Short mmCIF file of C-alpha atoms in Angstrom, two decimals:
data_model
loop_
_atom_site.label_atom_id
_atom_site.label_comp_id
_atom_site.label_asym_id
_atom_site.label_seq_id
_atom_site.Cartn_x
_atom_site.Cartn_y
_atom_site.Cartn_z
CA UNK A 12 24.56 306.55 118.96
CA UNK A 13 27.42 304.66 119.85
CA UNK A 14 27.51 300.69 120.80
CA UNK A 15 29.32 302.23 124.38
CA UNK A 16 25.47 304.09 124.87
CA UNK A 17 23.13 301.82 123.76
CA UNK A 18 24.11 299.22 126.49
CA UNK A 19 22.13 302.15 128.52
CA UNK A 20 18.98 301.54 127.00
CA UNK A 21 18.66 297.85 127.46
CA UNK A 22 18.99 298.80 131.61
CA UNK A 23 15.72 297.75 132.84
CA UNK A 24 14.95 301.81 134.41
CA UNK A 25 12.40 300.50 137.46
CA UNK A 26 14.88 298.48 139.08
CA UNK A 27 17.31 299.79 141.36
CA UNK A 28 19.80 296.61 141.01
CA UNK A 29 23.39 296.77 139.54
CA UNK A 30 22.99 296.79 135.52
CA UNK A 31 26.52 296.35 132.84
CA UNK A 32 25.93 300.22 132.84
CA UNK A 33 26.20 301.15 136.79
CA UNK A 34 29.13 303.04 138.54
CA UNK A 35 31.59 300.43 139.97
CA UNK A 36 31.22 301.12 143.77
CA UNK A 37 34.98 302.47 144.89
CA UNK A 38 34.78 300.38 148.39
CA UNK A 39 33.91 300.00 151.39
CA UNK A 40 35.85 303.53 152.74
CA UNK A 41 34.80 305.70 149.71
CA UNK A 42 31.17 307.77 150.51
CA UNK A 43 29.70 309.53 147.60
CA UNK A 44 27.51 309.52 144.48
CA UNK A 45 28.63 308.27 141.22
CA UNK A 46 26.36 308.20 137.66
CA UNK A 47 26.68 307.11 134.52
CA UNK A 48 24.71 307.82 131.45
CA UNK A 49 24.94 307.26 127.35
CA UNK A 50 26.69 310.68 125.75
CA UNK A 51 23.47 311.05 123.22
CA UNK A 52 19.57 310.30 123.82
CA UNK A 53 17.17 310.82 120.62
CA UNK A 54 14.24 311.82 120.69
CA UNK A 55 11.47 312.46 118.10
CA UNK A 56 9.42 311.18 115.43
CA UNK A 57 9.82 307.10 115.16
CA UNK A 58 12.14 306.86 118.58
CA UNK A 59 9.67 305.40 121.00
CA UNK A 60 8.48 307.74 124.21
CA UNK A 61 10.13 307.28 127.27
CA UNK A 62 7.10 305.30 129.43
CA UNK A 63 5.28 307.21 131.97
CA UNK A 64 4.60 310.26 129.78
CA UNK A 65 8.39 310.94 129.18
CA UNK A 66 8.91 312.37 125.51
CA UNK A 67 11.78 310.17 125.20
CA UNK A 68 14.38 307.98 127.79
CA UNK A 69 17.29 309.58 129.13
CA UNK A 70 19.07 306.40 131.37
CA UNK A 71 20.70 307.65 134.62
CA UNK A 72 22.64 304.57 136.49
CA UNK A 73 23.63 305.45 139.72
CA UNK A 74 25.52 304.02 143.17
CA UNK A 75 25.51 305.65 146.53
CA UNK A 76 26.93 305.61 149.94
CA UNK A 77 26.76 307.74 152.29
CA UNK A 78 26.67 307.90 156.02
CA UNK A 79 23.80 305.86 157.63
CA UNK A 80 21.75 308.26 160.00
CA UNK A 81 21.50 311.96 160.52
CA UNK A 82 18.70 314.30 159.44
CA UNK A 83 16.16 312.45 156.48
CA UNK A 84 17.03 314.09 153.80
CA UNK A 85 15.23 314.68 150.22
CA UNK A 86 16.45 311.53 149.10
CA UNK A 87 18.14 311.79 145.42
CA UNK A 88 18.39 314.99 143.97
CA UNK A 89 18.79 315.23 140.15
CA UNK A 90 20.43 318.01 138.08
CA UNK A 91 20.54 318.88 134.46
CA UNK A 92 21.63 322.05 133.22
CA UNK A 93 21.45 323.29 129.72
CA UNK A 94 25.22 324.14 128.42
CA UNK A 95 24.25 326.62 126.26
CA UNK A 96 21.45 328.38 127.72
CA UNK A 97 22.67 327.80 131.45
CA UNK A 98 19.28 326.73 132.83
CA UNK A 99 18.99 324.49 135.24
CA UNK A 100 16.42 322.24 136.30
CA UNK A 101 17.02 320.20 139.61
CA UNK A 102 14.08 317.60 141.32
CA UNK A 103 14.02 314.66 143.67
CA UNK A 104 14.59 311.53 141.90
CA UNK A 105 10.80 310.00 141.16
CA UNK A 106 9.28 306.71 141.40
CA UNK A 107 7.85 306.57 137.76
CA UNK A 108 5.11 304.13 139.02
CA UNK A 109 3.33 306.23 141.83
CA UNK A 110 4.99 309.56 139.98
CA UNK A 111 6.21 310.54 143.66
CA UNK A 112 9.87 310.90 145.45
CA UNK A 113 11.02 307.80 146.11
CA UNK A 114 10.70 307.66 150.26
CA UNK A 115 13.93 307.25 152.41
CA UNK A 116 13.51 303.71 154.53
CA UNK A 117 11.60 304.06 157.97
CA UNK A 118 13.92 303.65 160.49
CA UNK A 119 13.27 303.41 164.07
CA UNK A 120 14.78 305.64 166.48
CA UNK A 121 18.85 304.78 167.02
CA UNK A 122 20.97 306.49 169.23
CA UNK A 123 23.61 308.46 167.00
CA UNK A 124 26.58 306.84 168.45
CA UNK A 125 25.18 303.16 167.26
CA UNK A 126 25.72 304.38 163.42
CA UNK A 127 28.90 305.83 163.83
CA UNK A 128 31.03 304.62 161.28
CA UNK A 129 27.92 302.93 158.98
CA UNK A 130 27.02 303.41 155.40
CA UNK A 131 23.78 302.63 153.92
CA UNK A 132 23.29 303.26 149.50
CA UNK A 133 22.82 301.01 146.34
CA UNK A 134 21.98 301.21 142.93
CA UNK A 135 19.66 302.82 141.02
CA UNK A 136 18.42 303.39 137.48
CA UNK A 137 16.14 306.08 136.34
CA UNK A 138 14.80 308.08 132.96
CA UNK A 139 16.05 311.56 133.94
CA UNK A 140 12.77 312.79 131.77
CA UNK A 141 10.36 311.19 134.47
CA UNK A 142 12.22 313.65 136.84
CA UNK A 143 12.94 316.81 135.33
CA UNK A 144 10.86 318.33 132.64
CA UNK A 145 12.80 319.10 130.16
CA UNK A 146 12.49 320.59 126.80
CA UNK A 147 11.34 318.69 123.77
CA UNK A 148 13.94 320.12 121.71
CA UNK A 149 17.97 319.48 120.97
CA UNK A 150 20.48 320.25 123.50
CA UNK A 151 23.29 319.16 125.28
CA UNK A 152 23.03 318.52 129.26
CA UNK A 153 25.80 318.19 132.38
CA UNK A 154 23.81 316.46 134.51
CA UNK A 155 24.89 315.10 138.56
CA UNK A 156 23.37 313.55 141.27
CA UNK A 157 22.83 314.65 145.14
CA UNK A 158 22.66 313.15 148.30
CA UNK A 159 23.25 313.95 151.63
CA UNK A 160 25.75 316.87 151.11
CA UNK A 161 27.82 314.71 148.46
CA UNK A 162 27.48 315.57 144.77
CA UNK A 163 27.99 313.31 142.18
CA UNK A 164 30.28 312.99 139.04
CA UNK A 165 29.11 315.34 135.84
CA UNK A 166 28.43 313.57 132.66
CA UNK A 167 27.22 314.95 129.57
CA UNK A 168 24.49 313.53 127.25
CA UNK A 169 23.21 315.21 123.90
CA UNK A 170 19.81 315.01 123.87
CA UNK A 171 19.08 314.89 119.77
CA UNK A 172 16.37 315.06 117.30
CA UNK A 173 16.15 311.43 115.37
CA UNK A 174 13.25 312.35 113.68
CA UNK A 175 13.77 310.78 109.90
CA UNK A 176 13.25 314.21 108.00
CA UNK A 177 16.48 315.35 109.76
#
């Protein structure tokens, strides 16, 4: 693991503030999703578990804007898919504490026309393992991020086998 990835796993994972490893937001025109994440993730014997029952800690940083209003959505959809087998595994983004989707604010009602023209978004941080349930064995993921009809960047992390007898 490089110096570049292990910045990611110093990013405190419950918080959804701006970490050294977050997307620089594009401004205040640009709506979207943008994600960042290390390019290898051990896993195995003497790498500690992930928290919250994860086998290991795959960091996800994220930023999003998007268009205030319209439809409640799903909130954050995550996406890995296996490059060599194909599979793909997609969930709502999870709060690790309650093990839920993370809710979309309550808003009261608005008239459309009143949020013409407004974004709403932030940061967040996430393991992708207290998402998506994915194998406890070596591969290599392209993983992205969805909200709202905009899909994010595709980055690739190597999830690896540590383990010492390796």
């Amino acid at each position: 693991m490089g110096d570049a990835d292990e910045a990611f796993f110093k990013v405190d994972l419950e918080s959804n503030a701006e970490s050294p490893c977050s997307p620089k937001p594009p401004g205040a025109g640009w709506r979207g999703v943008l994600i960042r994440a290390p390019s290898r993730a051990p896993f195995g014997k003497g790498v500690p578990p992930g928290g919250h029952g994860a086998f290991a800690t795959i960091p996800v940083c994220g930023y999003t804007l998007v268009e205030a209003g319209g439809e409640p959505g799903e909130g954050i959809l995550l996406t890995a898919v296996d490059r060599a087998t194909g599979k793909r595994y997609t969930a709502p983004l999870v709060t690790p504490e309650e093990g839920t989707v993370a809710p979309e604010p309550i808003r009261a009602p608005v008239h459309p026309s009143r949020l013409a023209g407004l974004a709403s978004g932030g940061f967040f941080n996430t393991n992708l393992l207290w998402t998506l349930d994915l194998p406890r064995a070596p591969a290599v993921y392209e993983i992205q991020a969805q909200l709202k009809g905009h899909t994010s960047n595709t980055v690739t992390v190597e999830l690896y086998d540590a383990s010492p007898d390796r």
